[in-house]
Amino acid sequence: MADALDRDILSISHRGEEFKSIYAETEMNLRQLLNIPDSHHVLFLSSATEAMERIIQNCVGDRSHHLVNGAFAQRFQTIARQLGKTTTTLTVPWGSGFDFDRLDVPADSELIAVTQNETSTGVALPETAIAEVRNKYPEPLLAVDIVSSVPFVELDYTRIDAAFFSVQKGFGLPAGLGVLIINGRCLEKSRRLQEQGISTGSYHCLEELVEKAGAYQNPETPNVLGIYLLGRVCRDLLKTGIATIRAETNRKADLLYRTISGNRSMAPFVAEARFRSPTVIVARTSVPSAGIIETLAKAGFKVGAGYGKYRGDQIRIANFPAHSPDQAAGLAAALADETGGSL
Ligand SMILES: *Cc1c(COP(=O)(O)O)cnc(C)c1O
């Protein structure tokens, strides 16, 4: 941020050469970090929620199918309904993954919406499960929410039509920037809907976004600072190396899950180990979680409460690249103290 101020980035024109080179560098770094192929466009929006709306508007004429296992998957479906679409779902209880053998997508579904890492519950779908959905249903567009697993999650983008995230979680940046990654199938679908007289939105319809992205610009004045900061953070992460980041994330997650399992007043919320998210670790607590959160805060660790109805009896721990192994070890020690201490 200091560099951005020094370089006067808050005052540059979003049509000028300097902005274009910032945009180009951020896009290049992101492509390299996440291994995004040339078949896919990288578009800048204002949030992940906006990405859900753009995907529905541009890729669904009437019917979308949603895999719902928590609040964010639910939001995706709600947005589709608010936009007047017909939705079907495979709904499972919070904290569960899906039995993919039971997946039964109606034949007329135009899009399948999957939340790869459900932040409200700490359920992550294995990358292989997403590949299975694709294999079983090659025809509908496949859209994947990776907000709280990116850049950790390793996806084969050639097998996904749309993926999206915002930057305030795994990239540790200020909120206000969303990234939407789409392929030509999404763009074609959007054009077909327009031909049918169906609205695909206005300045942020895929066609306008893609056209401007080709010149390293946005239709509107975008979050210039956010785009610059994302490029810089990607550069830092590339220096560390994505393989190192992934291995480190797994090690920190193992430590935290082991600690939670060993604590008498806690247990992992996600019963099936293969669905436990490495990046959002949720523990249910047999004592009110507010007390645990307060104790941890005094030790210098800020963990989240449970989501929605689970506010009072869960804690949620972010395990992102910005959290160092030392910090994870410190948090694990503080969590272990919880058992031996007053609880
Ligand atoms: C946070 C989150 C969102 C919403 O992100 P915004 O940037 O607030 O729009 C969507 N999906 C998941 C899985 C999230 O964790």
XYZ file of C-alpha atoms and ligand atoms in Angstrom:
358
model
C 0.000 0.000 0.000
C 2.907 2.316 0.747
C 4.349 1.571 -2.698
C 0.954 2.243 -4.250
C 0.851 5.668 -2.605
C 4.432 6.424 -3.639
C 3.590 5.500 -7.218
C 0.472 7.680 -7.101
C -1.674 4.696 -8.055
C -4.727 6.161 -6.342
C -4.783 9.017 -8.849
C -3.985 7.358 -12.188
C -6.518 7.134 -15.006
C -8.148 3.750 -15.478
C -7.770 4.215 -19.250
C -4.070 5.133 -19.160
C -0.980 3.090 -19.982
C 0.130 2.759 -16.365
C -3.153 1.207 -15.335
C -3.070 -1.156 -18.308
C 0.355 -2.408 -17.322
C -0.785 -2.923 -13.713
C -3.826 -4.855 -14.954
C -1.657 -6.934 -17.297
C 0.819 -7.794 -14.556
C -1.868 -8.761 -12.035
C -3.536 -10.964 -14.631
C -0.232 -12.588 -15.604
C 0.755 -13.262 -11.978
C -2.657 -14.687 -11.158
C -2.612 -16.947 -14.216
C 0.800 -18.244 -13.251
C -0.070 -18.741 -9.575
C -3.345 -20.582 -10.190
C -2.349 -22.194 -13.497
C -5.227 -20.596 -15.392
C -5.109 -21.632 -19.057
C -5.382 -19.241 -22.023
C -8.817 -20.682 -22.790
C -10.136 -18.711 -19.804
C -10.674 -14.981 -19.345
C -9.809 -13.289 -16.056
C -12.325 -10.554 -15.177
C -12.396 -8.064 -12.309
C -15.659 -7.448 -10.450
C -16.433 -5.905 -7.085
C -17.138 -9.039 -5.025
C -17.728 -12.782 -5.155
C -21.427 -12.205 -4.622
C -21.409 -10.081 -7.758
C -19.742 -12.981 -9.578
C -22.665 -15.240 -8.589
C -25.106 -12.735 -10.054
C -23.106 -12.291 -13.274
C -22.833 -16.064 -13.745
C -26.566 -16.581 -13.326
C -27.489 -13.601 -15.539
C -25.113 -14.581 -18.319
C -25.160 -18.371 -18.210
C -28.726 -19.342 -17.283
C -31.825 -18.729 -19.348
C -34.161 -20.638 -17.101
C -32.692 -23.478 -15.068
C -29.752 -23.882 -12.691
C -28.912 -26.765 -10.379
C -27.251 -26.047 -7.023
C -25.295 -28.236 -4.627
C -26.292 -26.700 -1.297
C -24.497 -27.476 1.957
C -24.262 -24.094 3.656
C -24.922 -20.375 3.587
C -22.858 -19.411 0.541
C -24.187 -22.195 -1.672
C -27.633 -21.107 -0.514
C -26.874 -17.516 -1.498
C -25.945 -18.656 -5.017
C -29.329 -20.366 -5.347
C -31.197 -17.403 -3.853
C -29.585 -15.070 -6.384
C -30.766 -17.334 -9.202
C -34.309 -17.244 -7.829
C -34.179 -13.472 -7.360
C -33.208 -13.181 -11.020
C -36.318 -15.146 -11.921
C -34.654 -18.476 -12.736
C -35.982 -21.915 -11.868
C -33.639 -23.705 -9.482
C -33.237 -27.297 -8.383
C -30.932 -28.448 -5.597
C -29.138 -31.300 -3.989
C -29.349 -30.174 -0.372
C -27.490 -31.835 2.502
C -27.237 -30.884 6.192
C -24.631 -28.298 7.188
C -21.313 -29.972 7.921
C -21.845 -32.745 5.362
C -20.225 -33.282 2.022
C -22.088 -34.843 -0.889
C -22.540 -38.404 -1.954
C -21.649 -37.797 -5.581
C -23.099 -41.137 -6.663
C -26.491 -39.740 -5.702
C -26.043 -36.605 -7.779
C -29.016 -36.406 -10.102
C -28.955 -33.231 -12.173
C -32.147 -32.634 -14.202
C -31.501 -32.993 -17.924
C -32.546 -29.424 -18.736
C -30.135 -27.777 -16.259
C -28.030 -25.132 -17.976
C -25.615 -24.673 -15.098
C -24.392 -26.599 -12.057
C -23.311 -24.390 -9.152
C -20.818 -25.833 -6.679
C -19.316 -24.228 -3.588
C -15.960 -25.938 -3.407
C -15.148 -24.601 0.053
C -18.227 -23.750 2.127
C -16.994 -21.105 4.552
C -20.069 -21.316 6.767
C -19.439 -24.976 7.630
C -15.795 -25.795 6.876
C -16.697 -28.391 4.238
C -14.356 -28.632 1.257
C -15.164 -30.771 -1.759
C -12.156 -32.724 -3.018
C -10.904 -31.607 -6.428
C -11.570 -35.145 -7.684
C -15.259 -34.766 -6.776
C -15.525 -31.699 -8.991
C -13.924 -33.652 -11.812
C -16.517 -36.387 -11.256
C -19.378 -33.917 -11.576
C -17.877 -32.781 -14.872
C -17.452 -36.340 -16.145
C -21.010 -37.261 -15.296
C -22.469 -34.009 -16.681
C -20.326 -32.648 -19.516
C -23.112 -30.528 -21.023
C -24.282 -27.980 -18.400
C -21.880 -25.178 -17.503
C -20.004 -25.846 -14.270
C -19.472 -22.859 -11.936
C -17.305 -23.214 -8.842
C -17.079 -20.884 -5.828
C -13.475 -20.960 -4.566
C -13.624 -17.824 -2.389
C -12.171 -19.262 0.802
C -9.892 -21.943 -0.676
C -7.984 -19.933 -3.279
C -4.979 -19.906 -3.826
C -4.612 -23.207 -1.931
C -7.121 -25.153 -4.020
C -5.623 -26.844 -7.064
C -8.204 -26.921 -9.825
C -7.998 -28.153 -13.382
C -9.526 -25.054 -14.960
C -9.764 -26.775 -18.334
C -12.560 -28.873 -16.773
C -14.443 -25.911 -15.260
C -16.400 -23.237 -17.103
C -16.478 -20.570 -14.396
C -14.683 -20.064 -11.082
C -14.719 -17.027 -8.846
C -13.375 -15.526 -5.647
C -12.910 -12.278 -3.780
C -9.584 -11.180 -2.355
C -10.292 -10.558 1.350
C -9.941 -14.204 2.364
C -7.089 -16.336 1.000
C -5.227 -13.365 -0.442
C -5.459 -11.387 2.808
C -6.312 -8.141 0.999
C -8.833 -5.388 1.717
C -12.341 -6.264 0.494
C -13.837 -4.758 -2.643
C -12.440 -6.829 -5.503
C -13.878 -9.967 -7.043
C -12.262 -12.144 -9.716
C -14.287 -14.145 -12.227
C -12.583 -16.716 -14.420
C -14.677 -17.877 -17.400
C -14.188 -19.790 -20.610
C -15.609 -19.342 -24.097
C -18.621 -21.560 -23.369
C -19.879 -19.023 -20.803
C -19.376 -16.208 -23.276
C -21.202 -18.091 -26.049
C -24.081 -18.849 -23.729
C -24.316 -15.191 -22.778
C -24.465 -14.202 -26.467
C -27.183 -16.793 -27.135
C -29.280 -15.446 -24.249
C -28.955 -11.925 -25.637
C -30.103 -13.155 -29.041
C -33.138 -14.678 -27.350
C -33.940 -11.282 -25.831
C -32.968 -12.323 -22.302
C -31.164 -9.622 -20.312
C -27.590 -10.481 -19.372
C -27.109 -7.266 -17.393
C -25.551 -4.030 -18.519
C -21.964 -2.734 -18.113
C -20.867 -5.989 -16.417
C -22.344 -8.448 -18.899
C -19.667 -10.951 -19.902
C -19.367 -9.580 -23.406
C -18.455 -6.064 -22.245
C -16.146 -7.351 -19.524
C -14.279 -9.632 -21.929
C -14.010 -6.952 -24.584
C -12.486 -4.457 -22.152
C -10.292 -7.112 -20.509
C -8.741 -7.656 -23.937
C -7.370 -4.109 -23.627
C -6.470 -4.568 -19.930
C -9.345 -2.405 -18.767
C -12.767 -2.559 -17.154
C -16.018 -1.107 -18.475
C -16.276 1.030 -15.310
C -13.645 2.606 -13.084
C -12.497 -0.499 -11.224
C -10.817 -0.973 -7.860
C -7.426 0.146 -9.177
C -5.692 -0.152 -5.804
C -7.177 -3.609 -5.249
C -5.975 -4.821 -8.650
C -2.487 -3.461 -7.974
C -2.337 -5.058 -4.498
C -3.542 -8.417 -5.826
C -0.764 -8.381 -8.406
C 1.819 -7.640 -5.730
C 0.538 -10.325 -3.365
C 0.544 -12.851 -6.221
C 4.135 -11.874 -6.941
C 5.056 -12.554 -3.294
C 3.239 -15.891 -3.334
C 4.985 -16.870 -6.572
C 8.304 -16.159 -4.894
C 7.418 -18.550 -2.072
C 6.051 -21.025 -4.625
C 2.531 -22.414 -4.751
C 3.687 -25.963 -3.906
C 5.307 -24.679 -0.711
C 2.188 -22.693 0.185
C -0.026 -25.749 -0.323
C 2.231 -28.038 1.708
C 2.448 -25.456 4.496
C -1.336 -24.997 4.522
C -1.799 -28.766 4.871
C 0.696 -28.954 7.734
C -0.958 -26.070 9.611
C -4.385 -27.645 9.044
C -3.220 -31.049 10.347
C -1.878 -29.430 13.486
C -5.072 -27.460 14.119
C -7.402 -30.415 13.484
C -5.280 -32.641 15.742
C -5.386 -30.008 18.461
C -9.155 -29.623 18.174
C -9.658 -33.404 18.251
C -7.493 -33.599 21.367
C -9.372 -30.853 23.200
C -12.070 -32.199 25.509
C -14.413 -29.259 24.881
C -14.125 -29.318 21.078
C -14.459 -31.572 18.045
C -14.216 -31.000 14.299
C -17.677 -30.010 13.031
C -17.191 -31.899 9.769
C -17.525 -35.568 10.708
C -16.060 -37.069 7.531
C -12.351 -36.310 7.436
C -12.182 -36.270 3.625
C -14.544 -33.276 3.549
C -12.638 -31.216 6.158
C -11.448 -27.951 4.701
C -7.740 -27.213 5.155
C -8.381 -23.458 4.850
C -11.505 -22.966 6.996
C -11.363 -25.079 10.126
C -14.588 -25.349 12.066
C -14.837 -26.801 15.583
C -18.015 -27.326 17.512
C -17.647 -26.548 21.170
C -19.359 -28.129 24.167
C -19.014 -24.871 26.085
C -20.203 -21.474 24.755
C -17.766 -20.488 22.010
C -17.804 -16.815 23.073
C -15.658 -17.652 26.108
C -13.138 -19.548 23.979
C -13.012 -16.713 21.446
C -12.380 -14.216 24.254
C -9.625 -16.325 25.833
C -7.927 -16.738 22.454
C -8.240 -12.995 21.778
C -6.385 -12.285 25.030
C -3.615 -14.579 23.787
C -3.508 -12.554 20.551
C -5.516 -14.889 18.284
C -8.644 -13.724 16.539
C -10.863 -16.647 15.534
C -14.389 -16.431 14.175
C -17.665 -17.482 15.754
C -19.879 -20.093 14.153
C -21.972 -19.031 11.189
C -25.649 -18.154 11.637
C -27.413 -20.618 13.907
C -24.066 -22.058 15.026
C -22.756 -18.698 16.281
C -22.692 -19.721 19.946
C -21.340 -23.271 19.749
C -18.660 -23.235 17.078
C -15.415 -21.484 16.320
C -14.074 -20.982 12.789
C -10.361 -20.654 12.127
C -8.926 -19.236 8.919
C -5.815 -21.007 7.655
C -4.642 -18.811 4.795
C -1.174 -18.174 3.309
C -0.926 -14.987 5.401
C -1.051 -17.096 8.587
C 2.487 -18.250 9.297
C 3.357 -21.729 10.617
C 4.523 -20.026 13.838
C 1.144 -18.387 14.251
C -0.618 -21.719 13.661
C 1.643 -23.340 16.267
C 0.891 -20.495 18.693
C -2.829 -20.870 18.141
C -2.585 -24.647 18.586
C -0.763 -24.116 21.889
C -3.435 -21.648 23.027
C -6.194 -24.089 22.035
C -4.460 -26.899 23.921
C -4.296 -24.658 26.986
C -8.043 -24.386 26.806
C -8.291 -28.053 27.818
C -5.882 -27.896 30.699
C -7.111 -24.521 31.908
C -10.367 -23.348 33.347
C -12.430 -25.250 30.764
C -17.108 -14.779 1.591
C -17.694 -15.714 0.650
C -18.510 -15.274 -0.415
C -18.906 -13.829 -0.575
O -17.825 -13.013 -0.857
P -18.062 -11.441 -1.037
O -16.737 -10.923 -1.450
O -18.514 -10.936 0.302
O -19.104 -11.258 -2.047
C -18.994 -16.208 -1.305
N -18.700 -17.521 -1.179
C -17.916 -17.970 -0.182
C -17.623 -19.426 -0.111
C -17.403 -17.088 0.759
O -16.627 -17.546 1.749
